């Protein structure tokens, strides 16, 4: 038996409520420009510190030592799956994030409008970052191509210059083993789509025909006279949060990618205002309806990727300030952590362990009275892989029976 | 190569002595009714603290994150086996705990005397908790059924209303894949035994015949006019402590289940007085005869399950007070830990990591000068799975060669 098989055999539903707050990219390293403090150390966080003093803390390794997670693997781990085993393609993430429902066998691709010159070479991979409204208009033009060789084509505009295509076939087998047509460089033409097996070779020919027809339709639409396709992928075979944990689950996340991941796991997508208070207020409104709430805070990651220490501190302080909304409507179990670190000094996701806090009647409390990376090094949870977090939350919620006599 | 294969290749026996003290269910969480201390923090333990200051400490995860171990899996881990791989059935545990020797192929079941009404429905699953003497008397009646369809039937009374049956066949194959006949509820009749393959179907028919004959014999013995069978199981294929570690091993444990586990691992069962001093004195008397001593302290778990903080503290203080008996006859390696946590506030086994201490000439010592959960968070052993403890003890005893050149 392995961990997941045991878990599966001991699930015991009850009426407890669990809230998982994911401060995206929260982990950081001490910054020489800010008196060698991390943003969590620097920020004034009386509420988080009070909660830490009544909780057990530790650090989580999102994937494995030295491995920097993308947002997909980072979240997959948080929800108790092994991110080394499960890949969610970028096309799938974008599609479900935009609210498209993927059927088994569908292939999704994320696309950018782009500019090509008269020789067919790319001059701007993002078509001058055309606004969303323009993308909607252009997508309506492309939507006139409804089907190619029996494969249905579904198009949905995203934010800015981005859109998504779903390829759906009812009779012929199609497969996502297709290269990106984006050459990741300007001055070159878009690549041809190529498949690696019969089903993907067939779909690649459909993709190439779609690109040919699409470019014809866009030829006068400079700067958006072309598009690039990436991340061909199909829906992974994931059990839902209900199937796996017997948790009726809801996501309070504003950004498409996180909504997408949540929806793949069968979470109900709740309204997600952009303010931090709004996220917690949505929880309060829906508290009775679900067992598990995933609350996603994007600002910390954005600030890390922008290299903006003060903006990261500001976002942390906003979470701290809004925390009483949650604490006054306290669920049985609260966890606060991140999907990965995004150190300001690196301006990118990183491999560093994330701080984690678990609070429940049975979490116990350790000697740690602050919620930040270095305090969490000495907490009662030790260091562990993110994929075990869900088991700890279920255990704290007394939703797991004893294993063995 | 995996850990166990390496271990197997580097075992190097010597004359060192190892003592493992298992304070059952020792781990706890800070208790709001006792100034937010754990029983280990609250107890006065000058001897344990002195030993901690000369030792290295840490925390062990009995099975895996969030998984609450039963006593079987908890101990299996302590003795260096992976509790996810090895299941010891409850029938087997009871049988060996009562001193019965199981042969390969035997099937054991644990039984309760129970009360049924004239319609055959259970009115008391424990027959009014009849005393052990009554159970002995009733077992003597059941023992008149010596054999059914060529299957030998061996009966042994346990404590209170409990007894054990062993089914043994010399010529026909029998198998333990049989459901409990205990419906786990009153107002219902006992269930029929059903098998899942040929060998268990055959045994199930023997079990049903035995139950039919047995109830006939007991029909005037109200309140014990019936019995329920549970935990059908056969002896797992475990190597002995000698085979695995080249350790002549002895158990000083008073309770049947722990004696049972020890005997499955080929440990000699020594006399185990109920006093803590008695346990240590048994060690002193037998010190020269064995390499490894498993000393089991039950009181800490009992107190945890009873939700009795003060009783847990009292048991800890008794261990502390008796510790000099061990220290004056110091083995080369001492380990003190638990098989799992049993927090007073939960009145049950739990998933929380247990504190662990290792003392030897080569253990090293860290900064930690107390033996309790939160001090152990920061010890030199870190957090690790219980299944690795035996390797650390062997290494401290210099019973492991270098791996690789």
mmCIF file of N, CA and C in Angstrom, chain B residues 51-149:
data_model
loop_
_atom_site.group_PDB
_atom_site.id
_atom_site.type_symbol
_atom_site.label_atom_id
_atom_site.label_comp_id
_atom_site.label_asym_id
_atom_site.label_seq_id
_atom_site.Cartn_x
_atom_site.Cartn_y
_atom_site.Cartn_z
ATOM 1 N N UNK B 51 18.947 13.249 30.473
ATOM 2 C CA UNK B 51 19.305 12.353 29.369
ATOM 3 C C UNK B 51 19.190 13.085 28.028
ATOM 4 N N UNK B 52 18.134 13.895 27.876
ATOM 5 C CA UNK B 52 17.965 14.652 26.625
ATOM 6 C C UNK B 52 19.158 15.559 26.376
ATOM 7 N N UNK B 53 19.663 16.163 27.452
ATOM 8 C CA UNK B 53 20.782 17.101 27.281
ATOM 9 C C UNK B 53 22.060 16.364 26.848
ATOM 10 N N UNK B 54 22.079 15.042 27.028
ATOM 11 C CA UNK B 54 23.248 14.239 26.623
ATOM 12 C C UNK B 54 22.943 13.385 25.394
ATOM 13 N N UNK B 55 21.875 13.756 24.688
ATOM 14 C CA UNK B 55 21.391 12.907 23.586
ATOM 15 C C UNK B 55 21.107 13.754 22.365
ATOM 16 N N UNK B 56 20.661 13.085 21.345
ATOM 17 C CA UNK B 56 20.159 13.779 20.165
ATOM 18 C C UNK B 56 18.663 13.451 20.079
ATOM 19 N N UNK B 57 17.870 14.453 19.722
ATOM 20 C CA UNK B 57 16.417 14.247 19.705
ATOM 21 C C UNK B 57 15.825 14.659 18.363
ATOM 22 N N UNK B 58 14.569 14.335 18.168
ATOM 23 C CA UNK B 58 13.882 14.698 16.933
ATOM 24 C C UNK B 58 12.434 14.282 17.019
ATOM 25 N N UNK B 59 11.779 14.245 15.863
ATOM 26 C CA UNK B 59 10.380 13.795 15.847
ATOM 27 C C UNK B 59 10.191 12.775 14.742
ATOM 28 N N UNK B 60 9.371 11.783 15.049
ATOM 29 C CA UNK B 60 9.138 10.715 14.086
ATOM 30 C C UNK B 60 7.694 10.724 13.615
ATOM 31 N N UNK B 61 7.532 10.451 12.329
ATOM 32 C CA UNK B 61 6.216 10.308 11.723
ATOM 33 C C UNK B 61 5.954 8.809 11.630
ATOM 34 N N UNK B 62 4.968 8.327 12.402
ATOM 35 C CA UNK B 62 4.804 6.867 12.513
ATOM 36 C C UNK B 62 4.543 6.168 11.170
ATOM 37 N N UNK B 63 3.619 6.702 10.380
ATOM 38 C CA UNK B 63 3.299 6.040 9.102
ATOM 39 C C UNK B 63 3.549 7.021 7.963
ATOM 40 N N UNK B 64 2.779 8.063 7.938
ATOM 41 C CA UNK B 64 2.924 9.098 6.929
ATOM 42 C C UNK B 64 2.108 10.294 7.406
ATOM 43 N N UNK B 65 2.227 11.408 6.730
ATOM 44 C CA UNK B 65 1.572 12.647 7.155
ATOM 45 C C UNK B 65 0.058 12.479 7.238
ATOM 46 N N UNK B 66 -0.481 12.812 8.381
ATOM 47 C CA UNK B 66 -1.928 12.797 8.557
ATOM 48 C C UNK B 66 -2.508 11.430 8.859
ATOM 49 N N UNK B 67 -1.687 10.383 8.806
ATOM 50 C CA UNK B 67 -2.196 9.018 9.008
ATOM 51 C C UNK B 67 -2.076 8.644 10.491
ATOM 52 N N UNK B 68 -3.197 8.289 11.095
ATOM 53 C CA UNK B 68 -3.235 7.858 12.491
ATOM 54 C C UNK B 68 -3.023 6.348 12.550
ATOM 55 N N UNK B 69 -1.950 5.888 13.212
ATOM 56 C CA UNK B 69 -1.679 4.452 13.203
ATOM 57 C C UNK B 69 -2.436 3.704 14.291
ATOM 58 N N UNK B 70 -2.917 2.518 13.963
ATOM 59 C CA UNK B 70 -3.290 1.569 14.994
ATOM 60 C C UNK B 70 -2.022 1.059 15.660
ATOM 61 N N UNK B 71 -2.185 0.301 16.747
ATOM 62 C CA UNK B 71 -1.008 -0.167 17.488
ATOM 63 C C UNK B 71 -0.135 -1.096 16.649
ATOM 64 N N UNK B 72 -0.768 -1.897 15.807
ATOM 65 C CA UNK B 72 -0.006 -2.817 14.953
ATOM 66 C C UNK B 72 0.939 -2.056 14.035
ATOM 67 N N UNK B 73 0.391 -1.236 13.127
ATOM 68 C CA UNK B 73 1.255 -0.465 12.236
ATOM 69 C C UNK B 73 2.249 0.420 12.992
ATOM 70 N N UNK B 74 1.820 1.004 14.108
ATOM 71 C CA UNK B 74 2.718 1.859 14.888
ATOM 72 C C UNK B 74 3.973 1.102 15.308
ATOM 73 N N UNK B 75 3.796 -0.111 15.828
ATOM 74 C CA UNK B 75 4.954 -0.880 16.281
ATOM 75 C C UNK B 75 5.756 -1.469 15.134
ATOM 76 N N UNK B 76 5.065 -1.902 14.100
ATOM 77 C CA UNK B 76 5.758 -2.454 12.930
ATOM 78 C C UNK B 76 6.794 -1.451 12.418
ATOM 79 N N UNK B 77 6.399 -0.169 12.402
ATOM 80 C CA UNK B 77 7.326 0.881 11.984
ATOM 81 C C UNK B 77 8.519 0.988 12.916
ATOM 82 N N UNK B 78 8.258 0.961 14.217
ATOM 83 C CA UNK B 78 9.352 1.086 15.196
ATOM 84 C C UNK B 78 10.395 -0.018 15.018
ATOM 85 N N UNK B 79 9.958 -1.192 14.587
ATOM 86 C CA UNK B 79 10.900 -2.298 14.424
ATOM 87 C C UNK B 79 11.508 -2.342 13.023
ATOM 88 N N UNK B 80 11.295 -1.261 12.271
ATOM 89 C CA UNK B 80 12.041 -1.101 11.022
ATOM 90 C C UNK B 80 11.377 -1.671 9.788
ATOM 91 N N UNK B 81 10.097 -2.014 9.908
ATOM 92 C CA UNK B 81 9.380 -2.485 8.735
ATOM 93 C C UNK B 81 8.497 -1.357 8.225
ATOM 94 N N UNK B 82 8.135 -1.431 6.942
ATOM 95 C CA UNK B 82 7.260 -0.399 6.412
ATOM 96 C C UNK B 82 5.812 -0.762 6.731
ATOM 97 N N UNK B 83 5.194 0.021 7.623
ATOM 98 C CA UNK B 83 3.824 -0.322 8.028
ATOM 99 C C UNK B 83 2.823 -0.216 6.881
ATOM 100 N N UNK B 84 3.246 0.388 5.757
ATOM 101 C CA UNK B 84 2.331 0.429 4.617
ATOM 102 C C UNK B 84 2.341 -0.908 3.875
ATOM 103 N N UNK B 85 3.389 -1.685 4.079
ATOM 104 C CA UNK B 85 3.518 -2.947 3.340
ATOM 105 C C UNK B 85 3.025 -4.144 4.126
ATOM 106 N N UNK B 86 3.057 -4.033 5.455
ATOM 107 C CA UNK B 86 2.796 -5.208 6.280
ATOM 108 C C UNK B 86 1.536 -5.012 7.107
ATOM 109 N N UNK B 87 0.618 -5.946 6.973
ATOM 110 C CA UNK B 87 -0.585 -5.885 7.799
ATOM 111 C C UNK B 87 -0.596 -7.093 8.728
ATOM 112 N N UNK B 88 -0.755 -6.828 10.000
ATOM 113 C CA UNK B 88 -0.935 -7.930 10.941
ATOM 114 C C UNK B 88 -2.390 -7.902 11.364
ATOM 115 N N UNK B 89 -3.099 -8.959 11.046
ATOM 116 C CA UNK B 89 -4.527 -9.014 11.339
ATOM 117 C C UNK B 89 -4.774 -9.037 12.833
ATOM 118 N N UNK B 90 -5.951 -8.573 13.191
ATOM 119 C CA UNK B 90 -6.311 -8.469 14.599
ATOM 120 C C UNK B 90 -6.414 -9.857 15.254
ATOM 121 N N UNK B 91 -6.908 -10.828 14.496
ATOM 122 C CA UNK B 91 -6.992 -12.184 15.033
ATOM 123 C C UNK B 91 -5.612 -12.727 15.371
ATOM 124 N N UNK B 92 -4.676 -12.503 14.478
ATOM 125 C CA UNK B 92 -3.293 -12.956 14.694
ATOM 126 C C UNK B 92 -2.696 -12.273 15.922
ATOM 127 N N UNK B 93 -2.907 -10.963 16.024
ATOM 128 C CA UNK B 93 -2.355 -10.209 17.154
ATOM 129 C C UNK B 93 -2.879 -10.753 18.481
ATOM 130 N N UNK B 94 -4.185 -11.000 18.530
ATOM 131 C CA UNK B 94 -4.777 -11.507 19.768
ATOM 132 C C UNK B 94 -4.230 -12.888 20.094
ATOM 133 N N UNK B 95 -4.143 -13.734 19.052
ATOM 134 C CA UNK B 95 -3.718 -15.120 19.277
ATOM 135 C C UNK B 95 -2.288 -15.164 19.815
ATOM 136 N N UNK B 96 -1.380 -14.491 19.122
ATOM 137 C CA UNK B 96 0.016 -14.547 19.577
ATOM 138 C C UNK B 96 0.167 -13.806 20.900
ATOM 139 N N UNK B 97 -0.647 -12.769 21.097
ATOM 140 C CA UNK B 97 -0.599 -12.040 22.368
ATOM 141 C C UNK B 97 -1.005 -12.929 23.539
ATOM 142 N N UNK B 98 -1.864 -13.907 23.275
ATOM 143 C CA UNK B 98 -2.279 -14.835 24.331
ATOM 144 C C UNK B 98 -1.321 -16.018 24.435
ATOM 145 N N UNK B 99 -0.245 -15.954 23.676
ATOM 146 C CA UNK B 99 0.776 -16.989 23.803
ATOM 147 C C UNK B 99 0.538 -18.199 22.913
ATOM 148 N N UNK B 100 -0.447 -18.103 22.013
ATOM 149 C CA UNK B 100 -0.665 -19.222 21.088
ATOM 150 C C UNK B 100 0.377 -19.156 19.978
ATOM 151 N N UNK B 101 0.855 -20.336 19.567
ATOM 152 C CA UNK B 101 1.814 -20.327 18.473
ATOM 153 C C UNK B 101 1.072 -20.581 17.172
ATOM 154 N N UNK B 102 1.218 -19.679 16.238
ATOM 155 C CA UNK B 102 0.536 -19.844 14.954
ATOM 156 C C UNK B 102 1.451 -20.546 13.970
ATOM 157 N N UNK B 103 0.895 -21.551 13.278
ATOM 158 C CA UNK B 103 1.648 -22.183 12.199
ATOM 159 C C UNK B 103 1.293 -21.505 10.887
ATOM 160 N N UNK B 104 2.181 -21.680 9.930
ATOM 161 C CA UNK B 104 1.910 -21.162 8.592
ATOM 162 C C UNK B 104 0.590 -21.757 8.097
ATOM 163 N N UNK B 105 -0.306 -20.928 7.615
ATOM 164 C CA UNK B 105 -1.589 -21.421 7.098
ATOM 165 C C UNK B 105 -2.721 -21.374 8.109
ATOM 166 N N UNK B 106 -2.409 -21.316 9.387
ATOM 167 C CA UNK B 106 -3.456 -21.175 10.402
ATOM 168 C C UNK B 106 -4.237 -19.881 10.182
ATOM 169 N N UNK B 107 -5.513 -19.914 10.528
ATOM 170 C CA UNK B 107 -6.319 -18.688 10.491
ATOM 171 C C UNK B 107 -6.819 -18.410 11.909
ATOM 172 N N UNK B 108 -6.595 -17.192 12.371
ATOM 173 C CA UNK B 108 -7.023 -16.828 13.727
ATOM 174 C C UNK B 108 -8.139 -15.794 13.661
ATOM 175 N N UNK B 109 -9.042 -15.869 14.643
ATOM 176 C CA UNK B 109 -10.099 -14.855 14.756
ATOM 177 C C UNK B 109 -10.232 -14.460 16.213
ATOM 178 N N UNK B 110 -10.482 -13.182 16.442
ATOM 179 C CA UNK B 110 -10.776 -12.749 17.809
ATOM 180 C C UNK B 110 -12.287 -12.763 17.991
ATOM 181 N N UNK B 111 -12.718 -13.156 19.161
ATOM 182 C CA UNK B 111 -14.149 -13.329 19.388
ATOM 183 C C UNK B 111 -14.580 -12.629 20.671
ATOM 184 N N UNK B 112 -15.826 -12.208 20.673
ATOM 185 C CA UNK B 112 -16.491 -11.672 21.867
ATOM 186 C C UNK B 112 -17.652 -12.580 22.225
ATOM 187 N N UNK B 113 -17.819 -12.910 23.498
ATOM 188 C CA UNK B 113 -19.109 -13.438 23.902
ATOM 189 C C UNK B 113 -20.122 -12.307 23.798
ATOM 190 N N UNK B 114 -21.376 -12.676 23.432
ATOM 191 C CA UNK B 114 -22.421 -11.678 23.208
ATOM 192 C C UNK B 114 -23.758 -12.256 23.665
ATOM 193 N N UNK B 115 -24.767 -11.390 23.695
ATOM 194 C CA UNK B 115 -26.113 -11.834 24.072
ATOM 195 C C UNK B 115 -27.042 -11.698 22.872
ATOM 196 N N UNK B 116 -27.825 -12.755 22.582
ATOM 197 C CA UNK B 116 -28.864 -12.639 21.547
ATOM 198 C C UNK B 116 -30.232 -12.937 22.172
ATOM 199 N N UNK B 117 -31.280 -12.352 21.572
ATOM 200 C CA UNK B 117 -32.627 -12.607 22.085
ATOM 201 C C UNK B 117 -33.222 -13.837 21.388
ATOM 202 N N UNK B 118 -34.501 -14.130 21.684
ATOM 203 C CA UNK B 118 -35.087 -15.373 21.157
ATOM 204 C C UNK B 118 -35.199 -15.332 19.626
ATOM 205 N N UNK B 119 -35.226 -14.123 19.056
ATOM 206 C CA UNK B 119 -35.274 -14.029 17.584
ATOM 207 C C UNK B 119 -33.885 -14.126 16.955
ATOM 208 N N UNK B 120 -32.857 -14.194 17.800
ATOM 209 C CA UNK B 120 -31.500 -14.289 17.261
ATOM 210 C C UNK B 120 -30.827 -12.936 17.054
ATOM 211 N N UNK B 121 -31.491 -11.850 17.477
ATOM 212 C CA UNK B 121 -30.887 -10.527 17.340
ATOM 213 C C UNK B 121 -29.976 -10.218 18.532
ATOM 214 N N UNK B 122 -28.905 -9.521 18.248
ATOM 215 C CA UNK B 122 -27.936 -9.203 19.298
ATOM 216 C C UNK B 122 -28.512 -8.130 20.222
ATOM 217 N N UNK B 123 -28.475 -8.372 21.528
ATOM 218 C CA UNK B 123 -28.924 -7.351 22.479
ATOM 219 C C UNK B 123 -27.737 -6.760 23.239
ATOM 220 N N UNK B 124 -26.612 -7.477 23.266
ATOM 221 C CA UNK B 124 -25.397 -6.929 23.890
ATOM 222 C C UNK B 124 -24.179 -7.556 23.217
ATOM 223 N N UNK B 125 -23.407 -6.735 22.527
ATOM 224 C CA UNK B 125 -22.264 -7.248 21.766
ATOM 225 C C UNK B 125 -21.144 -7.727 22.679
ATOM 226 N N UNK B 126 -21.237 -7.442 23.990
ATOM 227 C CA UNK B 126 -20.171 -7.839 24.907
ATOM 228 C C UNK B 126 -20.687 -8.701 26.066
ATOM 229 N N UNK B 127 -21.895 -9.218 25.928
ATOM 230 C CA UNK B 127 -22.470 -10.123 26.930
ATOM 231 C C UNK B 127 -22.344 -9.547 28.337
ATOM 232 N N UNK B 128 -22.662 -8.265 28.482
ATOM 233 C CA UNK B 128 -22.590 -7.628 29.806
ATOM 234 C C UNK B 128 -21.185 -7.627 30.373
ATOM 235 N N UNK B 129 -20.203 -7.681 29.495
ATOM 236 C CA UNK B 129 -18.784 -7.687 29.899
ATOM 237 C C UNK B 129 -18.535 -8.720 31.007
ATOM 238 N N UNK B 130 -18.878 -9.945 30.724
ATOM 239 C CA UNK B 130 -18.657 -11.034 31.696
ATOM 240 C C UNK B 130 -17.181 -11.093 32.084
ATOM 241 N N UNK B 131 -16.917 -11.531 33.338
ATOM 242 C CA UNK B 131 -15.517 -11.546 33.795
ATOM 243 C C UNK B 131 -14.717 -12.678 33.139
ATOM 244 N N UNK B 132 -13.395 -12.540 33.239
ATOM 245 C CA UNK B 132 -12.479 -13.497 32.624
ATOM 246 C C UNK B 132 -12.782 -14.936 33.077
ATOM 247 N N UNK B 133 -13.121 -15.116 34.358
ATOM 248 C CA UNK B 133 -13.356 -16.488 34.872
ATOM 249 C C UNK B 133 -14.526 -17.144 34.142
ATOM 250 N N UNK B 134 -15.572 -16.344 33.893
ATOM 251 C CA UNK B 134 -16.744 -16.859 33.186
ATOM 252 C C UNK B 134 -16.347 -17.235 31.750
ATOM 253 N N UNK B 135 -15.513 -16.390 31.147
ATOM 254 C CA UNK B 135 -15.066 -16.664 29.777
ATOM 255 C C UNK B 135 -14.272 -17.966 29.727
ATOM 256 N N UNK B 136 -13.440 -18.199 30.720
ATOM 257 C CA UNK B 136 -12.667 -19.449 30.776
ATOM 258 C C UNK B 136 -13.614 -20.652 30.826
ATOM 259 N N UNK B 137 -14.634 -20.532 31.678
ATOM 260 C CA UNK B 137 -15.619 -21.610 31.834
ATOM 261 C C UNK B 137 -16.363 -21.888 30.511
ATOM 262 N N UNK B 138 -16.794 -20.793 29.848
ATOM 263 C CA UNK B 138 -17.544 -20.956 28.592
ATOM 264 C C UNK B 138 -16.650 -21.485 27.471
ATOM 265 N N UNK B 139 -15.386 -21.057 27.480
ATOM 266 C CA UNK B 139 -14.453 -21.561 26.465
ATOM 267 C C UNK B 139 -14.254 -23.061 26.636
ATOM 268 N N UNK B 140 -14.235 -23.522 27.897
ATOM 269 C CA UNK B 140 -14.105 -24.962 28.140
ATOM 270 C C UNK B 140 -15.276 -25.732 27.538
ATOM 271 N N UNK B 141 -16.467 -25.128 27.566
ATOM 272 C CA UNK B 141 -17.625 -25.774 26.918
ATOM 273 C C UNK B 141 -17.418 -25.826 25.398
ATOM 274 N N UNK B 142 -17.010 -24.669 24.810
ATOM 275 C CA UNK B 142 -16.820 -24.619 23.346
ATOM 276 C C UNK B 142 -15.710 -25.571 22.891
ATOM 277 N N UNK B 143 -14.745 -25.793 23.776
ATOM 278 C CA UNK B 143 -13.605 -26.647 23.400
ATOM 279 C C UNK B 143 -14.034 -28.087 23.095
ATOM 280 N N UNK B 144 -15.298 -28.440 23.460
ATOM 281 C CA UNK B 144 -15.758 -29.792 23.126
ATOM 282 C C UNK B 144 -15.878 -29.960 21.603
ATOM 283 N N UNK B 145 -15.965 -28.826 20.889
ATOM 284 C CA UNK B 145 -15.948 -28.912 19.416
ATOM 285 C C UNK B 145 -14.474 -28.866 18.985
ATOM 286 N N UNK B 146 -13.921 -30.017 18.694
ATOM 287 C CA UNK B 146 -12.477 -30.083 18.446
ATOM 288 C C UNK B 146 -12.136 -29.987 16.973
ATOM 289 N N UNK B 147 -13.130 -30.285 16.115
ATOM 290 C CA UNK B 147 -12.808 -30.390 14.696
ATOM 291 C C UNK B 147 -14.095 -30.321 13.890
ATOM 292 N N UNK B 148 -14.052 -29.667 12.769
ATOM 293 C CA UNK B 148 -15.198 -29.650 11.848
ATOM 294 C C UNK B 148 -14.673 -29.839 10.429
ATOM 295 N N UNK B 149 -15.196 -30.805 9.720
ATOM 296 C CA UNK B 149 -14.798 -31.080 8.320
ATOM 297 C C UNK B 149 -13.268 -31.150 8.161
#
